[in-house]
Amino acid sequence: MPTSVPRGAPFLLLPPLLMLSAVLAVPVDRAAPHQDSQATETPDTGLYYHRYLQEVINVLETDGHFREKLQAANAEDIKSGKLSQELDFVSHNVRTKLDELKRQEVSRLRMLLKAKMDAQQEPNLQVDHMNLLQQFEHLDPQNQRTFEARDLELLIQTATRDLAQYDAAHHEEFKRYEMLKEHERRRYLESLGEEQRKEAERKLQEQQRRHREHPKVNVPGSQAQLKEVWEELDGLDPNRFNPKTFFILHDINSDGVLDEQELEALFTKELEKVYDPKNEEDDMREMEEERLRMREHVMKNVDTNQDRLVTLEEFLASTQRKEFGDTGEGWKTVEMYPVYTEEELKRFEEELAAREAELNARAQRLSQETEALGRSQDRLEAQKRELQQAVLQMEQRKQQQQEQNIPPPKPDGQLQFRADTDDVPVPAPAGDQKEMPASEKKVPEQPPVLPQLDSQHL
């Protein structure tokens, strides 16, 4: 699975003595092992396995033997995974906790895979978790029940690799941000009339001029920059500047090194010379890019073993170099170094145009489908009305038929029933009968008389 690029605080690797404990910048008391130390919550690195990584480190720190080996290890032992072999000697209680953490992580990954498969395919599709887990590189998928030395080795190597890409990803993201900003500025100017465009360009040039009018920015890590912090932030006499004392003062967690966050804190004064949140011409996104460039400059010139940390020895050695006191014209800020070329901007705009065309085509298809659905809905509504009218007519016809078959009621409210045949006369109501004339009376027919036969005829 492609690893996610951290979006939060940069990843911090401590020097060999503390590197494993500080995969997540966990503070460590180097004076003595502490088995009852509480886990420290650290900034989210942005890795999709951040919590698992943090919990593993916190559990390992509770084992005295492992901490002892950690203190004696060097950077290469930790980065290569050699230290993971010491996992076989930790206590049973620690191993049990690590096993449980791995089972929880495997379960979480399975849930993620299932959710992804359900969103793309049939919910009841059989999933081969063993095969799919191969894409996760921070643990050994072949053994999903116990935490072994291979798991610790993979965890350290994967986290080191993934988080080392943070700076490069940040620079690329900033470049796209700047190109998008320039693209939108040009499109806005093209939409204006001649006079309005000239006024907008004049205003932009004025903003850029005000942004460039700032005090000289000292080169990060130079004597001038550190002395300014010493005087204005620490409140000490600049004539009595002492590099070792300065290092100790700004080693905030007293772990013997200056990590990336502690270094970036030293650049705040320089950044305030250029960027002010209250000024519309000052882009705070550019300020963060400036901070990152300053840190990279110091790391490149001071961090000789490239472990992303500055030890006291490295710091003192940097103060003896010629560059420490000779800073020339000062630090050149972001606007002095374009982060993209015109060719890159052209390709970026072509990419935007292609994406916009795709979105427009998709919007048109959706609009057509919406219209088709609307027409279908109209037809369904018309059919529904026709059915309702037919049902109403049937009910009315049925009611009329019922009314025709029911005789009118008698005066006293009783119904008068009509005979089924015409041969049976319907008696008149009582009191209304009249004597019929003799000529109209019908004499009932008598049955014919048969002759009697005697015994001789038989």
Short mmCIF file of C-alpha atoms in Angstrom, two decimals:
data_model
loop_
_atom_site.label_atom_id
_atom_site.label_comp_id
_atom_site.label_asym_id
_atom_site.label_seq_id
_atom_site.Cartn_x
_atom_site.Cartn_y
_atom_site.Cartn_z
CA MET A 1 0.00 0.00 0.00
CA PRO A 2 1.39 3.42 -0.82
CA THR A 3 2.37 5.12 2.36
CA SER A 4 0.73 8.38 3.30
CA VAL A 5 2.91 11.44 3.50
CA PRO A 6 2.89 13.03 6.95
CA ARG A 7 0.87 16.23 7.09
CA GLY A 8 1.53 17.11 10.71
CA ALA A 9 4.75 17.60 12.65
CA PRO A 10 7.92 16.39 10.88
CA PHE A 11 9.30 13.03 11.80
CA LEU A 12 12.10 13.17 14.34
CA LEU A 13 14.88 10.59 14.61
CA LEU A 14 17.05 10.93 17.67
CA PRO A 15 20.75 10.04 17.64
CA PRO A 16 21.86 6.43 18.03
CA LEU A 17 21.34 6.39 21.79
CA LEU A 18 17.72 7.48 21.53
CA MET A 19 16.66 6.78 17.97
CA LEU A 20 14.26 3.92 18.57
CA SER A 21 12.64 5.60 21.57
CA ALA A 22 12.15 8.73 19.50
CA VAL A 23 10.67 7.27 16.37
CA LEU A 24 7.74 9.31 17.60
CA ALA A 25 9.82 11.87 19.50
CA VAL A 26 9.13 10.20 22.83
CA PRO A 27 11.20 11.95 25.52
CA VAL A 28 13.64 9.66 27.30
CA ASP A 29 15.33 10.10 30.66
CA ARG A 30 18.84 8.87 30.01
CA ALA A 31 19.89 9.00 33.64
CA ALA A 32 18.39 5.63 34.53
CA PRO A 33 15.98 3.08 33.16
CA HIS A 34 12.42 3.59 34.28
CA GLN A 35 10.13 0.63 33.92
CA ASP A 36 7.11 2.42 35.27
CA SER A 37 7.34 5.45 33.02
CA GLN A 38 4.09 6.59 31.52
CA ALA A 39 3.66 6.68 27.79
CA THR A 40 3.83 10.14 26.34
CA GLU A 41 1.34 11.18 23.68
CA THR A 42 3.17 12.55 20.67
CA PRO A 43 2.16 14.57 17.62
CA ASP A 44 0.53 12.55 14.88
CA THR A 45 3.08 11.76 12.19
CA GLY A 46 0.38 11.23 9.59
CA LEU A 47 1.31 7.59 9.00
CA TYR A 48 -1.61 5.21 8.65
CA TYR A 49 0.06 3.02 11.31
CA HIS A 50 0.98 5.87 13.66
CA ARG A 51 -0.89 4.53 16.70
CA TYR A 52 0.54 1.03 16.31
CA LEU A 53 4.05 2.46 16.04
CA GLN A 54 3.63 4.61 19.13
CA GLU A 55 2.18 1.80 21.24
CA VAL A 56 5.01 -0.59 20.29
CA ILE A 57 7.64 1.98 21.28
CA ASN A 58 5.88 2.69 24.58
CA VAL A 59 5.77 -1.03 25.48
CA LEU A 60 9.42 -1.62 24.56
CA GLU A 61 10.52 1.29 26.75
CA THR A 62 9.15 -0.50 29.81
CA ASP A 63 11.71 -3.32 29.46
CA GLY A 64 14.98 -2.64 31.28
CA HIS A 65 17.07 -5.03 29.18
CA PHE A 66 15.92 -3.53 25.92
CA ARG A 67 16.57 0.00 27.14
CA GLU A 68 20.10 -0.99 28.14
CA LYS A 69 20.80 -2.41 24.68
CA LEU A 70 19.23 0.64 23.11
CA GLN A 71 21.59 2.96 24.93
CA ALA A 72 24.59 0.96 23.71
CA ALA A 73 23.42 0.79 20.09
CA ASN A 74 24.51 3.07 17.28
CA ALA A 75 22.47 4.59 14.50
CA GLU A 76 23.36 1.92 11.97
CA ASP A 77 22.33 -0.88 14.33
CA ILE A 78 18.92 0.69 14.76
CA LYS A 79 18.33 1.68 11.13
CA SER A 80 19.44 -1.72 9.81
CA GLY A 81 17.21 -3.58 12.24
CA LYS A 82 20.07 -5.26 14.11
CA LEU A 83 18.67 -4.06 17.41
CA SER A 84 15.49 -6.00 16.76
CA GLN A 85 17.36 -9.22 17.58
CA GLU A 86 17.32 -8.15 21.24
CA LEU A 87 13.59 -8.66 21.23
CA ASP A 88 14.14 -12.33 22.09
CA PHE A 89 15.48 -11.32 25.51
CA VAL A 90 12.72 -9.01 26.70
CA SER A 91 10.36 -10.09 29.46
CA HIS A 92 7.41 -12.40 28.85
CA ASN A 93 5.01 -9.66 29.92
CA VAL A 94 6.37 -7.28 27.26
CA ARG A 95 6.19 -9.97 24.57
CA THR A 96 2.58 -10.70 25.50
CA LYS A 97 1.66 -7.04 25.17
CA LEU A 98 3.43 -6.81 21.82
CA ASP A 99 1.59 -9.91 20.57
CA GLU A 100 -1.73 -8.34 21.51
CA LEU A 101 -0.79 -5.07 19.77
CA LYS A 102 0.04 -6.92 16.57
CA ARG A 103 -3.21 -8.91 16.62
CA GLN A 104 -5.13 -5.65 17.07
CA GLU A 105 -3.24 -4.05 14.17
CA VAL A 106 -3.89 -7.04 11.89
CA SER A 107 -7.57 -6.91 12.82
CA ARG A 108 -7.68 -3.19 12.04
CA LEU A 109 -6.02 -3.71 8.67
CA ARG A 110 -8.49 -6.47 7.82
CA MET A 111 -11.37 -4.14 8.58
CA LEU A 112 -9.85 -1.50 6.32
CA LEU A 113 -9.45 -4.03 3.52
CA LYS A 114 -13.02 -5.29 3.93
CA ALA A 115 -14.41 -1.75 3.85
CA LYS A 116 -12.44 -1.05 0.69
CA MET A 117 -13.58 -4.26 -0.99
CA ASP A 118 -17.20 -3.68 0.00
CA ALA A 119 -17.07 -0.25 -1.58
CA GLN A 120 -15.70 -1.60 -4.85
CA GLN A 121 -17.27 -5.04 -5.24
CA GLU A 122 -19.99 -7.33 -3.95
CA PRO A 123 -20.31 -7.37 -0.14
CA ASN A 124 -20.29 -11.19 0.03
CA LEU A 125 -17.13 -11.59 -2.04
CA GLN A 126 -14.55 -13.86 -0.41
CA VAL A 127 -11.42 -11.87 0.52
CA ASP A 128 -7.94 -13.40 0.66
CA HIS A 129 -6.63 -11.46 3.66
CA MET A 130 -3.28 -13.23 3.65
CA ASN A 131 -2.55 -12.03 0.14
CA LEU A 132 -3.93 -8.53 0.65
CA LEU A 133 -1.95 -7.98 3.85
CA GLN A 134 1.25 -8.27 1.82
CA GLN A 135 0.81 -4.66 0.75
CA PHE A 136 1.35 -3.44 4.33
CA GLU A 137 5.09 -3.26 4.92
CA HIS A 138 5.24 -2.29 8.60
CA LEU A 139 4.59 -5.83 9.87
CA ASP A 140 5.12 -9.46 8.88
CA PRO A 141 1.82 -10.72 7.41
CA GLN A 142 2.96 -14.35 7.38
CA ASN A 143 2.68 -14.48 11.17
CA GLN A 144 -0.47 -12.72 12.31
CA ARG A 145 -0.51 -13.89 15.93
CA THR A 146 2.82 -12.99 17.54
CA PHE A 147 5.18 -10.02 17.45
CA GLU A 148 8.64 -11.20 16.42
CA ALA A 149 12.01 -9.61 15.70
CA ARG A 150 11.08 -9.37 12.03
CA ASP A 151 8.08 -7.21 12.96
CA LEU A 152 10.24 -4.73 14.86
CA GLU A 153 12.75 -4.60 12.02
CA LEU A 154 10.06 -3.93 9.42
CA LEU A 155 8.40 -1.32 11.63
CA ILE A 156 11.60 0.69 12.12
CA GLN A 157 12.71 0.47 8.49
CA THR A 158 9.30 1.35 7.07
CA ALA A 159 8.75 4.30 9.41
CA THR A 160 12.24 5.63 8.72
CA ARG A 161 11.72 5.41 4.96
CA ASP A 162 8.18 6.80 4.91
CA LEU A 163 8.82 9.73 7.18
CA ALA A 164 12.11 10.65 5.53
CA GLN A 165 10.02 11.59 2.47
CA TYR A 166 8.23 14.33 4.37
CA ASP A 167 10.40 17.25 3.28
CA ALA A 168 10.38 16.28 -0.41
CA ALA A 169 6.61 15.89 -0.38
CA HIS A 170 6.21 19.24 1.38
CA HIS A 171 8.32 21.02 -1.25
CA GLU A 172 6.33 19.45 -4.08
CA GLU A 173 3.05 20.41 -2.46
CA PHE A 174 4.27 23.98 -1.99
CA LYS A 175 5.32 24.18 -5.63
CA ARG A 176 1.85 23.17 -6.80
CA TYR A 177 0.37 25.71 -4.39
CA GLU A 178 2.48 28.49 -5.87
CA MET A 179 1.68 27.47 -9.45
CA LEU A 180 -2.03 27.39 -8.70
CA LYS A 181 -1.82 30.83 -7.14
CA GLU A 182 -0.05 32.23 -10.19
CA HIS A 183 -2.49 30.49 -12.54
CA GLU A 184 -5.48 32.03 -10.78
CA ARG A 185 -3.81 35.45 -10.75
CA ARG A 186 -3.28 35.35 -14.51
CA ARG A 187 -6.81 34.19 -15.21
CA TYR A 188 -8.15 36.98 -13.06
CA LEU A 189 -6.13 39.59 -14.93
CA GLU A 190 -7.31 38.20 -18.27
CA SER A 191 -10.92 38.62 -17.19
CA LEU A 192 -10.48 42.36 -16.56
CA GLY A 193 -10.63 45.28 -18.90
CA GLU A 194 -7.54 47.21 -19.87
CA GLU A 195 -7.82 49.89 -17.17
CA GLN A 196 -8.85 47.43 -14.47
CA ARG A 197 -5.97 45.11 -15.36
CA LYS A 198 -3.44 47.93 -15.08
CA GLU A 199 -4.83 48.89 -11.67
CA ALA A 200 -4.70 45.27 -10.44
CA GLU A 201 -1.10 44.87 -11.64
CA ARG A 202 -0.12 48.12 -9.94
CA LYS A 203 -1.65 46.94 -6.68
CA LEU A 204 0.16 43.60 -6.89
CA GLN A 205 3.51 45.26 -7.50
CA GLU A 206 2.91 47.51 -4.49
CA GLN A 207 2.19 44.50 -2.28
CA GLN A 208 5.37 42.79 -3.47
CA ARG A 209 7.38 45.92 -2.81
CA ARG A 210 6.08 46.19 0.76
CA HIS A 211 6.79 42.51 1.33
CA ARG A 212 10.44 42.95 0.27
CA GLU A 213 10.93 45.92 2.59
CA HIS A 214 11.98 44.08 5.72
CA PRO A 215 15.11 44.00 7.91
CA LYS A 216 18.02 41.83 6.87
CA VAL A 217 17.40 38.15 7.52
CA ASN A 218 20.39 36.39 9.06
CA VAL A 219 21.55 33.06 7.67
CA PRO A 220 20.13 30.26 9.86
CA GLY A 221 22.77 28.77 12.13
CA SER A 222 25.19 31.67 11.65
CA GLN A 223 26.80 33.57 14.49
CA ALA A 224 24.66 36.65 13.78
CA GLN A 225 21.46 34.62 13.89
CA LEU A 226 22.35 32.76 17.09
CA LYS A 227 23.55 35.92 18.83
CA GLU A 228 20.25 37.62 18.00
CA VAL A 229 18.38 34.77 19.68
CA TRP A 230 20.84 34.88 22.60
CA GLU A 231 20.18 38.58 23.15
CA GLU A 232 16.48 39.05 22.30
CA LEU A 233 15.02 35.69 23.24
CA ASP A 234 17.34 34.57 26.04
CA GLY A 235 17.95 38.08 27.38
CA LEU A 236 21.73 37.62 27.64
CA ASP A 237 24.66 39.87 26.83
CA PRO A 238 25.61 39.42 23.13
CA ASN A 239 29.25 40.13 23.99
CA ARG A 240 29.32 37.06 26.22
CA PHE A 241 27.88 34.61 23.70
CA ASN A 242 28.87 31.03 24.47
CA PRO A 243 27.96 28.27 21.96
CA LYS A 244 27.90 25.49 24.57
CA THR A 245 25.65 27.46 26.89
CA PHE A 246 23.43 28.35 23.94
CA PHE A 247 23.09 24.66 23.05
CA ILE A 248 22.14 23.68 26.58
CA LEU A 249 19.58 26.50 26.82
CA HIS A 250 17.78 25.41 23.66
CA ASP A 251 17.94 21.67 24.27
CA ILE A 252 14.41 21.91 25.65
CA ASN A 253 13.97 18.26 26.66
CA SER A 254 17.59 17.91 27.81
CA ASP A 255 18.25 14.83 25.70
CA GLY A 256 21.67 16.01 24.51
CA VAL A 257 20.60 16.88 20.95
CA LEU A 258 18.75 19.59 19.07
CA ASP A 259 15.95 17.96 17.13
CA GLU A 260 14.11 19.49 14.21
CA GLN A 261 11.44 21.17 16.31
CA GLU A 262 14.00 22.71 18.65
CA LEU A 263 15.93 24.01 15.65
CA GLU A 264 12.86 25.50 14.00
CA ALA A 265 12.06 27.37 17.21
CA LEU A 266 15.34 29.26 16.72
CA PHE A 267 14.14 30.69 13.38
CA THR A 268 10.99 32.38 14.67
CA LYS A 269 12.70 35.73 15.13
CA GLU A 270 14.03 35.73 11.56
CA LEU A 271 10.66 34.73 10.12
CA GLU A 272 8.91 37.55 11.95
CA LYS A 273 11.08 40.01 10.03
CA VAL A 274 9.48 38.90 6.75
CA TYR A 275 6.02 37.58 7.56
CA ASP A 276 3.22 39.26 9.49
CA PRO A 277 -0.21 37.57 9.66
CA LYS A 278 -1.83 41.02 9.68
CA ASN A 279 -0.43 41.97 6.26
CA GLU A 280 -2.32 40.76 3.20
CA GLU A 281 0.87 40.64 1.15
CA ASP A 282 2.45 38.10 3.53
CA ASP A 283 1.53 34.50 2.73
CA MET A 284 1.69 32.26 5.82
CA ARG A 285 2.07 29.21 3.59
CA GLU A 286 5.27 30.74 2.28
CA MET A 287 6.42 31.33 5.85
CA GLU A 288 6.18 27.60 6.65
CA GLU A 289 8.13 26.80 3.49
CA GLU A 290 10.72 29.34 4.62
CA ARG A 291 10.97 27.65 8.01
CA LEU A 292 11.51 24.27 6.39
CA ARG A 293 14.23 25.66 4.10
CA MET A 294 16.02 27.17 7.09
CA ARG A 295 15.98 23.87 8.95
CA GLU A 296 17.27 21.99 5.91
CA HIS A 297 20.10 24.53 5.57
CA VAL A 298 21.23 23.98 9.16
CA MET A 299 20.94 20.20 8.90
CA LYS A 300 22.97 20.18 5.68
CA ASN A 301 25.81 22.20 7.22
CA VAL A 302 25.78 21.00 10.83
CA ASP A 303 24.29 17.47 10.92
CA THR A 304 27.39 15.65 9.67
CA ASN A 305 26.11 12.08 10.27
CA GLN A 306 22.72 12.91 8.68
CA ASP A 307 20.61 11.45 11.47
CA ARG A 308 18.35 14.55 11.39
CA LEU A 309 19.66 15.68 14.79
CA VAL A 310 22.38 18.03 15.97
CA THR A 311 24.60 16.81 18.78
CA LEU A 312 26.66 19.13 20.97
CA GLU A 313 29.85 18.03 19.18
CA GLU A 314 28.35 18.78 15.77
CA PHE A 315 27.07 22.13 16.96
CA LEU A 316 30.39 23.22 18.44
CA ALA A 317 32.23 22.09 15.30
CA SER A 318 29.95 24.22 13.13
CA THR A 319 30.81 27.34 15.16
CA GLN A 320 34.48 26.90 14.25
CA ARG A 321 33.92 27.05 10.51
CA LYS A 322 34.48 30.19 8.43
CA GLU A 323 30.86 30.23 7.28
CA PHE A 324 29.70 30.64 10.87
CA GLY A 325 30.81 34.27 10.99
CA ASP A 326 30.77 35.21 7.30
CA THR A 327 27.16 35.41 6.17
CA GLY A 328 27.50 37.90 3.31
CA GLU A 329 24.26 39.58 2.31
CA GLY A 330 22.14 37.41 4.54
CA TRP A 331 19.48 34.81 3.89
CA LYS A 332 17.66 34.89 0.56
CA THR A 333 13.95 34.34 1.11
CA VAL A 334 11.48 32.26 -0.92
CA GLU A 335 10.42 35.01 -3.34
CA MET A 336 14.06 35.39 -4.45
CA TYR A 337 14.12 31.77 -5.64
CA PRO A 338 11.21 30.82 -7.91
CA VAL A 339 10.12 27.31 -7.01
CA TYR A 340 8.90 26.54 -10.54
CA THR A 341 9.80 27.32 -14.14
CA GLU A 342 7.53 28.60 -16.89
CA GLU A 343 7.65 25.16 -18.49
CA GLU A 344 6.47 23.56 -15.25
CA LEU A 345 3.70 26.15 -14.96
CA LYS A 346 2.61 25.42 -18.54
CA ARG A 347 2.39 21.67 -17.86
CA PHE A 348 0.52 22.37 -14.65
CA GLU A 349 -2.02 24.55 -16.47
CA GLU A 350 -2.48 21.86 -19.12
CA GLU A 351 -3.13 19.36 -16.35
CA LEU A 352 -5.69 21.71 -14.81
CA ALA A 353 -7.37 22.24 -18.20
CA ALA A 354 -7.61 18.48 -18.78
CA ARG A 355 -9.04 17.94 -15.33
CA GLU A 356 -11.52 20.78 -15.81
CA ALA A 357 -12.63 19.33 -19.17
CA GLU A 358 -13.11 15.94 -17.55
CA LEU A 359 -15.19 17.46 -14.76
CA ASN A 360 -17.28 19.41 -17.26
CA ALA A 361 -17.91 16.27 -19.31
CA ARG A 362 -18.91 14.41 -16.19
CA ALA A 363 -21.19 17.26 -15.15
CA GLN A 364 -22.80 17.22 -18.59
CA ARG A 365 -23.40 13.49 -18.38
CA LEU A 366 -24.93 13.89 -14.95
CA SER A 367 -27.13 16.70 -16.27
CA GLN A 368 -28.34 14.52 -19.14
CA GLU A 369 -29.04 11.65 -16.78
CA THR A 370 -30.93 14.03 -14.51
CA GLU A 371 -33.06 15.24 -17.42
CA ALA A 372 -33.76 11.66 -18.50
CA LEU A 373 -34.77 10.76 -14.96
CA GLY A 374 -37.03 13.82 -14.88
CA ARG A 375 -38.78 12.78 -18.09
CA SER A 376 -39.17 9.26 -16.77
CA GLN A 377 -40.62 10.67 -13.57
CA ASP A 378 -43.12 12.73 -15.56
CA ARG A 379 -44.24 9.65 -17.48
CA LEU A 380 -44.65 7.71 -14.26
CA GLU A 381 -46.69 10.55 -12.77
CA ALA A 382 -48.96 10.63 -15.87
CA GLN A 383 -49.48 6.88 -15.67
CA LYS A 384 -50.26 7.18 -11.99
CA ARG A 385 -52.89 9.83 -12.68
CA GLU A 386 -54.45 7.68 -15.41
CA LEU A 387 -54.65 4.70 -13.06
CA GLN A 388 -56.20 6.82 -10.35
CA GLN A 389 -58.82 8.13 -12.83
CA ALA A 390 -59.61 4.62 -14.01
CA VAL A 391 -60.05 3.41 -10.42
CA LEU A 392 -62.33 6.37 -9.69
CA GLN A 393 -64.49 5.65 -12.74
CA MET A 394 -64.78 2.00 -11.77
CA GLU A 395 -65.88 2.98 -8.26
CA GLN A 396 -68.49 5.36 -9.66
CA ARG A 397 -69.85 2.74 -12.10
CA LYS A 398 -70.04 0.19 -9.33
CA GLN A 399 -71.93 2.61 -7.10
CA GLN A 400 -74.42 3.39 -9.89
CA GLN A 401 -75.10 -0.28 -10.46
CA GLN A 402 -75.74 -0.81 -6.78
CA GLU A 403 -78.18 2.12 -6.69
CA GLN A 404 -80.16 0.73 -9.68
CA ASN A 405 -80.62 -2.71 -8.08
CA ILE A 406 -81.91 -1.46 -4.71
CA PRO A 407 -85.80 -0.80 -4.63
CA PRO A 408 -87.14 2.39 -3.07
CA PRO A 409 -87.96 2.15 0.63
CA LYS A 410 -91.58 1.82 1.98
CA PRO A 411 -93.20 4.72 3.76
CA ASP A 412 -92.45 3.13 7.10
CA GLY A 413 -88.87 2.72 6.10
CA GLN A 414 -89.05 -0.97 5.18
CA LEU A 415 -87.68 -2.11 1.92
CA GLN A 416 -90.02 -3.44 -0.75
CA PHE A 417 -88.64 -6.55 -2.32
CA ARG A 418 -89.44 -7.30 -5.93
CA ALA A 419 -90.23 -10.82 -7.07
CA ASP A 420 -87.81 -12.57 -9.33
CA THR A 421 -90.58 -13.65 -11.87
CA ASP A 422 -93.64 -11.98 -13.39
CA ASP A 423 -95.95 -15.03 -12.71
CA VAL A 424 -96.10 -14.37 -8.99
CA PRO A 425 -98.18 -11.29 -8.25
CA VAL A 426 -96.87 -8.82 -5.76
CA PRO A 427 -99.42 -8.32 -2.99
CA ALA A 428 -100.62 -4.79 -2.52
CA PRO A 429 -100.16 -3.11 0.78
CA ALA A 430 -102.74 -3.85 3.47
CA GLY A 431 -105.90 -1.67 3.25
CA ASP A 432 -105.31 -0.82 -0.35
CA GLN A 433 -106.71 -4.06 -1.82
CA LYS A 434 -109.85 -3.67 -4.08
CA GLU A 435 -112.33 -6.30 -5.31
CA MET A 436 -111.41 -7.25 -8.81
CA PRO A 437 -114.26 -7.63 -11.38
CA ALA A 438 -115.43 -11.18 -12.04
CA SER A 439 -114.42 -10.94 -15.65
CA GLU A 440 -110.81 -10.19 -14.65
CA LYS A 441 -110.59 -12.92 -12.08
CA LYS A 442 -108.74 -15.97 -13.21
CA VAL A 443 -110.20 -19.34 -12.38
CA PRO A 444 -107.50 -21.77 -11.52
CA GLU A 445 -107.34 -24.59 -13.96
CA GLN A 446 -108.50 -27.97 -12.62
CA PRO A 447 -106.49 -31.04 -13.35
CA PRO A 448 -108.13 -33.40 -15.96
CA VAL A 449 -110.30 -36.30 -14.68
CA LEU A 450 -108.92 -39.64 -15.68
CA PRO A 451 -111.38 -42.53 -16.38
CA GLN A 452 -111.49 -45.27 -13.88
CA LEU A 453 -110.45 -48.65 -15.12
CA ASP A 454 -111.93 -51.92 -13.78
CA SER A 455 -110.12 -55.08 -13.30
CA GLN A 456 -111.15 -56.46 -16.64
CA HIS A 457 -109.20 -53.85 -18.52
CA LEU A 458 -106.10 -54.69 -16.63
#
